[in-house]
Coordinates of N, CA and C in Angstrom, one line a residue:
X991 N 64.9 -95.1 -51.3 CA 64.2 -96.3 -51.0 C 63.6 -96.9 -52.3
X992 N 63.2 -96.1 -53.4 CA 62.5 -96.7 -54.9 C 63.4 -97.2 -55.3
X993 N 65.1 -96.6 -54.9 CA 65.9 -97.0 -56.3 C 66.4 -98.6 -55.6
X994 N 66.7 -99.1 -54.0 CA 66.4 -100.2 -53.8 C 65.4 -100.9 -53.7
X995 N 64.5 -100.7 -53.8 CA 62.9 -101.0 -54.2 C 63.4 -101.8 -56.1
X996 N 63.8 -101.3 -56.6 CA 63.9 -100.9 -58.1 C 65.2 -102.3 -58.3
X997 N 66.1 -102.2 -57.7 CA 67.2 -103.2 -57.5 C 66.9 -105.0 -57.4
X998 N 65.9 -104.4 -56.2 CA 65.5 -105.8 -55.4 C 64.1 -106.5 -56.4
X999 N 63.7 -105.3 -57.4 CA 62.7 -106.0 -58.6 C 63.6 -106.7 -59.8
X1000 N 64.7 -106.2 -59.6 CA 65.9 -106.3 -60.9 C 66.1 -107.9 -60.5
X1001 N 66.7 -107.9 -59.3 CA 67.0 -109.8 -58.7 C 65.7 -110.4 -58.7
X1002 N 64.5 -110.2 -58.5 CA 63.2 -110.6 -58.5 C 63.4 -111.5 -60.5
X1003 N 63.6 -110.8 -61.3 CA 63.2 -111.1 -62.6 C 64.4 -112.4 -62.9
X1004 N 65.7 -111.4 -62.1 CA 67.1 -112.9 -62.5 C 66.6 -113.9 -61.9
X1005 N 66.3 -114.2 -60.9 CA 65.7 -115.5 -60.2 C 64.8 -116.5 -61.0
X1006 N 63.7 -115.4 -61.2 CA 62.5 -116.1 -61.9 C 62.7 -116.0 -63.1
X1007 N 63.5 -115.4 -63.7 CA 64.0 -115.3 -65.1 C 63.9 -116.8 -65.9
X1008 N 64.5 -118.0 -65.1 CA 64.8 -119.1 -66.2 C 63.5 -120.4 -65.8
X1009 N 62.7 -119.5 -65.3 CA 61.5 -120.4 -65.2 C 60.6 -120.4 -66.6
X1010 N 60.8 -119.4 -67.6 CA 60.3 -119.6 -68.6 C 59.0 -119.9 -69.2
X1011 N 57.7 -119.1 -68.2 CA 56.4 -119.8 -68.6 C 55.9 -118.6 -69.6
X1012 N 55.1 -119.0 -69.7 CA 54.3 -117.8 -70.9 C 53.6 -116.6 -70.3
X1013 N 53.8 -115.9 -70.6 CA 53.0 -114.8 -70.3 C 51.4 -114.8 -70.7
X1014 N 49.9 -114.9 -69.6 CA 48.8 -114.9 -69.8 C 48.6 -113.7 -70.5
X1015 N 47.6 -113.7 -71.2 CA 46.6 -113.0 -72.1 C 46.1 -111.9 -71.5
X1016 N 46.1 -110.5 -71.6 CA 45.6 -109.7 -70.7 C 44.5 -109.5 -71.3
X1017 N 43.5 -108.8 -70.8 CA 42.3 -108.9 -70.2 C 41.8 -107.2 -71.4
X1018 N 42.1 -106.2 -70.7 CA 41.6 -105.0 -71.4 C 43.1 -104.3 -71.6
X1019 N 43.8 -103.2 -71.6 CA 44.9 -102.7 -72.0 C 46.0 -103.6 -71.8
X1020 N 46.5 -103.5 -72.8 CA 48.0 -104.3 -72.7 C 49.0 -104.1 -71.6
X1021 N 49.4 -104.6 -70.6 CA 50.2 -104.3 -69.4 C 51.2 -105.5 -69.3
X1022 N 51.9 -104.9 -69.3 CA 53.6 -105.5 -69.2 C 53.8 -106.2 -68.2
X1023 N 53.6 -107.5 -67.6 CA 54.3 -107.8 -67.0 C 55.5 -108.4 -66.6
X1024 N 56.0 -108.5 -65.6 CA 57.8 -108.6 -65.5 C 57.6 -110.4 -64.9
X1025 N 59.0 -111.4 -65.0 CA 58.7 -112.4 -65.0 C 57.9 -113.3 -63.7
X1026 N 57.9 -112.1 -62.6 CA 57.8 -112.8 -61.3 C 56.1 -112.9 -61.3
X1027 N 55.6 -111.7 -62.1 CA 54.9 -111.6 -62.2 C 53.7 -112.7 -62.9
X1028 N 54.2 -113.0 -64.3 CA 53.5 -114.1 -65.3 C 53.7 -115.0 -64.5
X1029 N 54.7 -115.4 -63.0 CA 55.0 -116.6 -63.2 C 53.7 -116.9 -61.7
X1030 N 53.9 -115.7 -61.2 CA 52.5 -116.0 -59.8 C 51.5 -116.8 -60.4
X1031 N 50.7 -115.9 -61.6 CA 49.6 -116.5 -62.2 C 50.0 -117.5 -63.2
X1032 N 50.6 -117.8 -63.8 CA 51.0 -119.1 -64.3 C 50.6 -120.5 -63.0
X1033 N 51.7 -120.2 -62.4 CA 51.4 -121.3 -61.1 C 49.8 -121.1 -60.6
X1034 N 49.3 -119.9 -60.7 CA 48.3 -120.0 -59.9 C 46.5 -120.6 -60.5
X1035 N 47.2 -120.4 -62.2 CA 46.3 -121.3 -63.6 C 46.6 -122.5 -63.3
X1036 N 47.5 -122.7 -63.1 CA 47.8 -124.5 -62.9 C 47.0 -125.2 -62.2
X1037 N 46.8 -124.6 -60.7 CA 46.5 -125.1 -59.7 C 45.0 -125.3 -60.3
X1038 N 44.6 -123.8 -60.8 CA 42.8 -123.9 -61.4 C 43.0 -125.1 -62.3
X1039 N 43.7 -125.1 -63.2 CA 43.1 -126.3 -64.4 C 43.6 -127.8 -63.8
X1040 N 44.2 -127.8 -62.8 CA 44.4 -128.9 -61.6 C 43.1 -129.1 -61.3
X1041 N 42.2 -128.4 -60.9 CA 40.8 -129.0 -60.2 C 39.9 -128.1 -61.5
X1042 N 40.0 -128.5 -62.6 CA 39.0 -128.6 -63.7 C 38.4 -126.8 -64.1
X1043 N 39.3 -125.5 -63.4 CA 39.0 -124.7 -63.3 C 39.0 -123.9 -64.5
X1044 N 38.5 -123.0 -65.1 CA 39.4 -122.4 -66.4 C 40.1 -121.1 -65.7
X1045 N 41.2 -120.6 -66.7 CA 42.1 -119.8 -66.4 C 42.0 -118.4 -65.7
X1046 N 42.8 -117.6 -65.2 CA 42.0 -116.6 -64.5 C 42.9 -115.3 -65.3
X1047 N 42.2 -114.2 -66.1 CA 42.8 -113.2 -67.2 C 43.3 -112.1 -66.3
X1048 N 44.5 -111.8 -66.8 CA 45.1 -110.6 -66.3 C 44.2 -109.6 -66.5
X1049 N 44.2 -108.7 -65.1 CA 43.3 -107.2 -64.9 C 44.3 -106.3 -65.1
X1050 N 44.9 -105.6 -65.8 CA 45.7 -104.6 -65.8 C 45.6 -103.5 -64.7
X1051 N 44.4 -103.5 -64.0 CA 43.5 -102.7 -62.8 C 44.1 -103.3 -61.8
X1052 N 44.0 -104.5 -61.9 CA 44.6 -105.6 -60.8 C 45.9 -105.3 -60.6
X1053 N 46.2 -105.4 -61.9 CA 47.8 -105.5 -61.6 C 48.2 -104.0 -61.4
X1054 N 48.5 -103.0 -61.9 CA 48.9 -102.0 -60.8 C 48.6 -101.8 -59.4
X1055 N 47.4 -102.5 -59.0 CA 46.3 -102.6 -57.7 C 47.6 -103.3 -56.4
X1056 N 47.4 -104.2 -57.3 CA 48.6 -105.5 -56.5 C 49.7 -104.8 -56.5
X1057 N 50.4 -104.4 -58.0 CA 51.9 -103.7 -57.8 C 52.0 -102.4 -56.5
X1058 N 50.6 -101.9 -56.7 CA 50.7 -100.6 -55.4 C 50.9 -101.4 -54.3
X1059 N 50.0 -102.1 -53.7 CA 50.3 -102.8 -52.6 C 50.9 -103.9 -52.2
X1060 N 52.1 -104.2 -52.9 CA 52.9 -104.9 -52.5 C 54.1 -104.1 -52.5
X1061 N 53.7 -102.5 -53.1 CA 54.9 -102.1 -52.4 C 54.8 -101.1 -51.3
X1062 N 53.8 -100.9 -51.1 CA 53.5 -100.6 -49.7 C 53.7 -101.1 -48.7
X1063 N 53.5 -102.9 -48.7 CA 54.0 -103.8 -47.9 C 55.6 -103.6 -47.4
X1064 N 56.2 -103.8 -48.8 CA 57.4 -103.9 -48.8 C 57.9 -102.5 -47.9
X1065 N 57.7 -101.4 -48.6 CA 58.4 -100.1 -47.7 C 58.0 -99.9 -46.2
X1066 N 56.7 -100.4 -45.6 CA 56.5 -100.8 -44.5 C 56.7 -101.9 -43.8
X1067 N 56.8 -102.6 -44.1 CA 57.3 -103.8 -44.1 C 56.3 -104.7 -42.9
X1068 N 55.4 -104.4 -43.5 CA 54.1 -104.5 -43.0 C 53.0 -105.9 -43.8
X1069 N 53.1 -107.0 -43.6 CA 52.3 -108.0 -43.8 C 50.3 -107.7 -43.9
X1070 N 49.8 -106.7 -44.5 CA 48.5 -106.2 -44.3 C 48.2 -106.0 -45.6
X1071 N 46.7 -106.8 -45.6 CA 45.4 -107.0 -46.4 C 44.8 -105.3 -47.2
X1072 N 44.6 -105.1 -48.4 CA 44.8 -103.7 -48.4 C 43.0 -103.9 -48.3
X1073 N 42.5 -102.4 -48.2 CA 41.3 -101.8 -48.1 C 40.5 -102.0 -49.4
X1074 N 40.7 -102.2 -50.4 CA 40.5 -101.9 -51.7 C 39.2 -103.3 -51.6
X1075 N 38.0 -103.3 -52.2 CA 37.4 -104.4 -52.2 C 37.6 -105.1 -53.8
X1076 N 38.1 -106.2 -53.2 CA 38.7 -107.0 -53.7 C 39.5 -108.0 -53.1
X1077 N 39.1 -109.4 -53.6 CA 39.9 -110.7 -53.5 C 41.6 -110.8 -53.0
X1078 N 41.9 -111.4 -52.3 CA 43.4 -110.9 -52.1 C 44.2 -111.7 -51.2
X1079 N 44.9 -112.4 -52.0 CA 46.2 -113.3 -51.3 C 47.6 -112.2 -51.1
X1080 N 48.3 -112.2 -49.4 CA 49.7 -111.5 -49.6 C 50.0 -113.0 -48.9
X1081 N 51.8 -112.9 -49.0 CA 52.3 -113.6 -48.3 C 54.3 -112.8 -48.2
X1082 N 54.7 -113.0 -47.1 CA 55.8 -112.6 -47.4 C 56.9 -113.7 -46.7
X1083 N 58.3 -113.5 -47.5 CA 59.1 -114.5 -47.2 C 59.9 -115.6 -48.2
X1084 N 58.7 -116.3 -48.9 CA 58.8 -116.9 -49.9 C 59.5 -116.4 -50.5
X1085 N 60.6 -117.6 -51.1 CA 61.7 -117.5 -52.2 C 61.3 -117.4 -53.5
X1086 N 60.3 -117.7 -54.3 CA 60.0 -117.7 -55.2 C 58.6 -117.9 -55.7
X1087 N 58.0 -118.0 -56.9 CA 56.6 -117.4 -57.0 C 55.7 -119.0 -57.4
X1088 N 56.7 -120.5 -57.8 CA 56.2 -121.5 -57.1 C 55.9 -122.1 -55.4
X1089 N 56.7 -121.4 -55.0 CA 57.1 -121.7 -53.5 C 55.7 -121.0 -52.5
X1090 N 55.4 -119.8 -53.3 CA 54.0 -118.7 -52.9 C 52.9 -119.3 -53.2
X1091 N 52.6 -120.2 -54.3 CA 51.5 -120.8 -54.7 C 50.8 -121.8 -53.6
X1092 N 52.2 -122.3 -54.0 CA 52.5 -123.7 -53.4 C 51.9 -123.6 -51.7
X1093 N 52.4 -122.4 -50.6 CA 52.0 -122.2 -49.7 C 50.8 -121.5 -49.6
X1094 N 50.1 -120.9 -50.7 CA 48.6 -120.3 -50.8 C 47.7 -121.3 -50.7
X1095 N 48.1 -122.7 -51.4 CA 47.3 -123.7 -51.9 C 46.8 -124.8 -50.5
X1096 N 48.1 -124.8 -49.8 CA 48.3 -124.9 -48.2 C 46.9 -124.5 -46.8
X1097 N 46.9 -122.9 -47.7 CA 46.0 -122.1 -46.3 C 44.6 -122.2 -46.9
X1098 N 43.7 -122.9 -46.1 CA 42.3 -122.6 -46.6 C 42.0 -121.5 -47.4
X1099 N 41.9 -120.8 -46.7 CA 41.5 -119.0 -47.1 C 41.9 -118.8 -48.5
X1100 N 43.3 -118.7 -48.6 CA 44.1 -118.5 -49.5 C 43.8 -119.3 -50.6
X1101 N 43.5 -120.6 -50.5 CA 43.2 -121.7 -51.7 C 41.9 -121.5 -51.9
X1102 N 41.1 -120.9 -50.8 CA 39.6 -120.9 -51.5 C 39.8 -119.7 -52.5
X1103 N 40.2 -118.7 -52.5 CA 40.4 -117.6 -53.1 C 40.5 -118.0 -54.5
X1104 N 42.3 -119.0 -54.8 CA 42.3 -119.5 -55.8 C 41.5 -119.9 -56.6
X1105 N 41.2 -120.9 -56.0 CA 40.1 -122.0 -56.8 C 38.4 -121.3 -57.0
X1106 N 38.2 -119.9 -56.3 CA 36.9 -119.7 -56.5 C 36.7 -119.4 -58.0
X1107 N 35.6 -120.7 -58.1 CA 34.9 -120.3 -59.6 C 34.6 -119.1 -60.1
X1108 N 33.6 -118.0 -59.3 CA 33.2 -116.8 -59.7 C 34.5 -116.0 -60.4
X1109 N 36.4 -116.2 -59.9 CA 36.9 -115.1 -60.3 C 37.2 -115.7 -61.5
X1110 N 37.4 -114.4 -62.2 CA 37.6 -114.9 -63.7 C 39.3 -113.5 -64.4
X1111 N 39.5 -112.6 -63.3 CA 40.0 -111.8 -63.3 C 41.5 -112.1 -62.3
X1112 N 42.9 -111.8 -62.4 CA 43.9 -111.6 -61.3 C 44.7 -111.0 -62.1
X1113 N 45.4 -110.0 -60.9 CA 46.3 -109.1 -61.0 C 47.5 -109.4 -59.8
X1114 N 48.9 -109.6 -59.7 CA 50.1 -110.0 -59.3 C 51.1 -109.1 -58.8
X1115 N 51.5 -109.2 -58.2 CA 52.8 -108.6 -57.7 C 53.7 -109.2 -56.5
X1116 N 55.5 -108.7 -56.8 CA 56.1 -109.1 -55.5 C 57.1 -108.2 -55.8
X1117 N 57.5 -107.6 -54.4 CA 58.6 -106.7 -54.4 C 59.4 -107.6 -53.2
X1118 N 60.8 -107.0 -53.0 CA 61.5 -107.1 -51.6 C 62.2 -106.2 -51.1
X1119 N 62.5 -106.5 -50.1 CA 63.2 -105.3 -49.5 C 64.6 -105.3 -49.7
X1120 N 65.3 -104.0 -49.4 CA 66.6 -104.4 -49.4 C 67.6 -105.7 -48.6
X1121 N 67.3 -106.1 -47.7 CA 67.5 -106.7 -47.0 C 67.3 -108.7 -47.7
X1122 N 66.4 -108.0 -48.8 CA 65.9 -109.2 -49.3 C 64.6 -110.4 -49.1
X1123 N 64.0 -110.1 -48.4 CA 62.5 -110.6 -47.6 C 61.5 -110.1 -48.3
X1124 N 60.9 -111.0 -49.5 CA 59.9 -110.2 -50.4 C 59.0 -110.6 -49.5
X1125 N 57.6 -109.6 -50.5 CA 56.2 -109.6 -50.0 C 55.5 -109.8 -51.3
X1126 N 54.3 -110.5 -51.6 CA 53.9 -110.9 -52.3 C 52.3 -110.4 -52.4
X1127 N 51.8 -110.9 -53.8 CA 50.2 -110.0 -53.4 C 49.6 -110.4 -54.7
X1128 N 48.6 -110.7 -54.2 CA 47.6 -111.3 -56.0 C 46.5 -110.9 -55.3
X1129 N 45.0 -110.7 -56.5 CA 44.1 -110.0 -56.0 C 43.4 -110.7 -57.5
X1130 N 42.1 -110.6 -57.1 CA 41.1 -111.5 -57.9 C 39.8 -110.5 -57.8
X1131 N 39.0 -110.7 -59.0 CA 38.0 -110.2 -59.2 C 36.6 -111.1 -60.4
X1132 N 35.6 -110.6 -59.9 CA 34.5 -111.6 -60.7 C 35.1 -111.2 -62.2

């Protein structure tokens, strides 16, 4: 199941591969992120500096946070809010990581999250399944 877990991250990066945004500034330890990844919070800085917001810094905490639970989603294939306290947009379905914003920005809930001033913190993730049906997952912190 990891090693098509591992496949369906490989098509994840070709897809979003030629979107070409920059990779955000991380926050406390250096953490690698893969393109689907820079590209969630890229789109999701946008939207902030759209309504006068400043940027929101990669949590390296976050982001493994988010990478665990979006692949938990994915292997269960289960659409569910994790336990962990903390801020947290999932969505699954979406083709791509404008397409995920784009519909975050859409759902109250989900856009309040974005736009809340207090966070100053986000960590990203998307996996899919083999089948191809990702799950997606950002998480925010003050």
């Amino acid at each position: 199941m990891l090693e098509k877990l591992a496949v369906c991250a490989a098509l994840l990066l070709l897809v979003e591969g030629g979107e070409g945004q920059p990779e955000p500034t991380p926050q406390k330890e250096k953490i690698k992120l893969v393109t689907v990844e820079s590209n969630i919070i890229y789109y999701t800085n946008q939207q902030r500096e759209q309504h006068g917001l400043p940027p929101l810094e990669v949590d390296s905490e976050l982001v493994h946070s988010a990478r665990r639970h979006a692949t938990w989603m994915t292997v269960n294939r289960s659409l569910r809010h994790t336990s962990d306290p903390v801020a947290e947009n999932i969505a699954m379905g979406q083709r791509d990581s404008d397409e995920v914003v784009r519909d975050w920005m859409r759902s109250p809930g989900h856009r309040a999250n974005i736009l809340n001033r207090r966070y100053r913190r986000i960590g990203a993730a998307a996996y899919c399944t083999p089948e191809g049906t990702i799950f997606w997952c950002q998480q925010f912190l003050y």
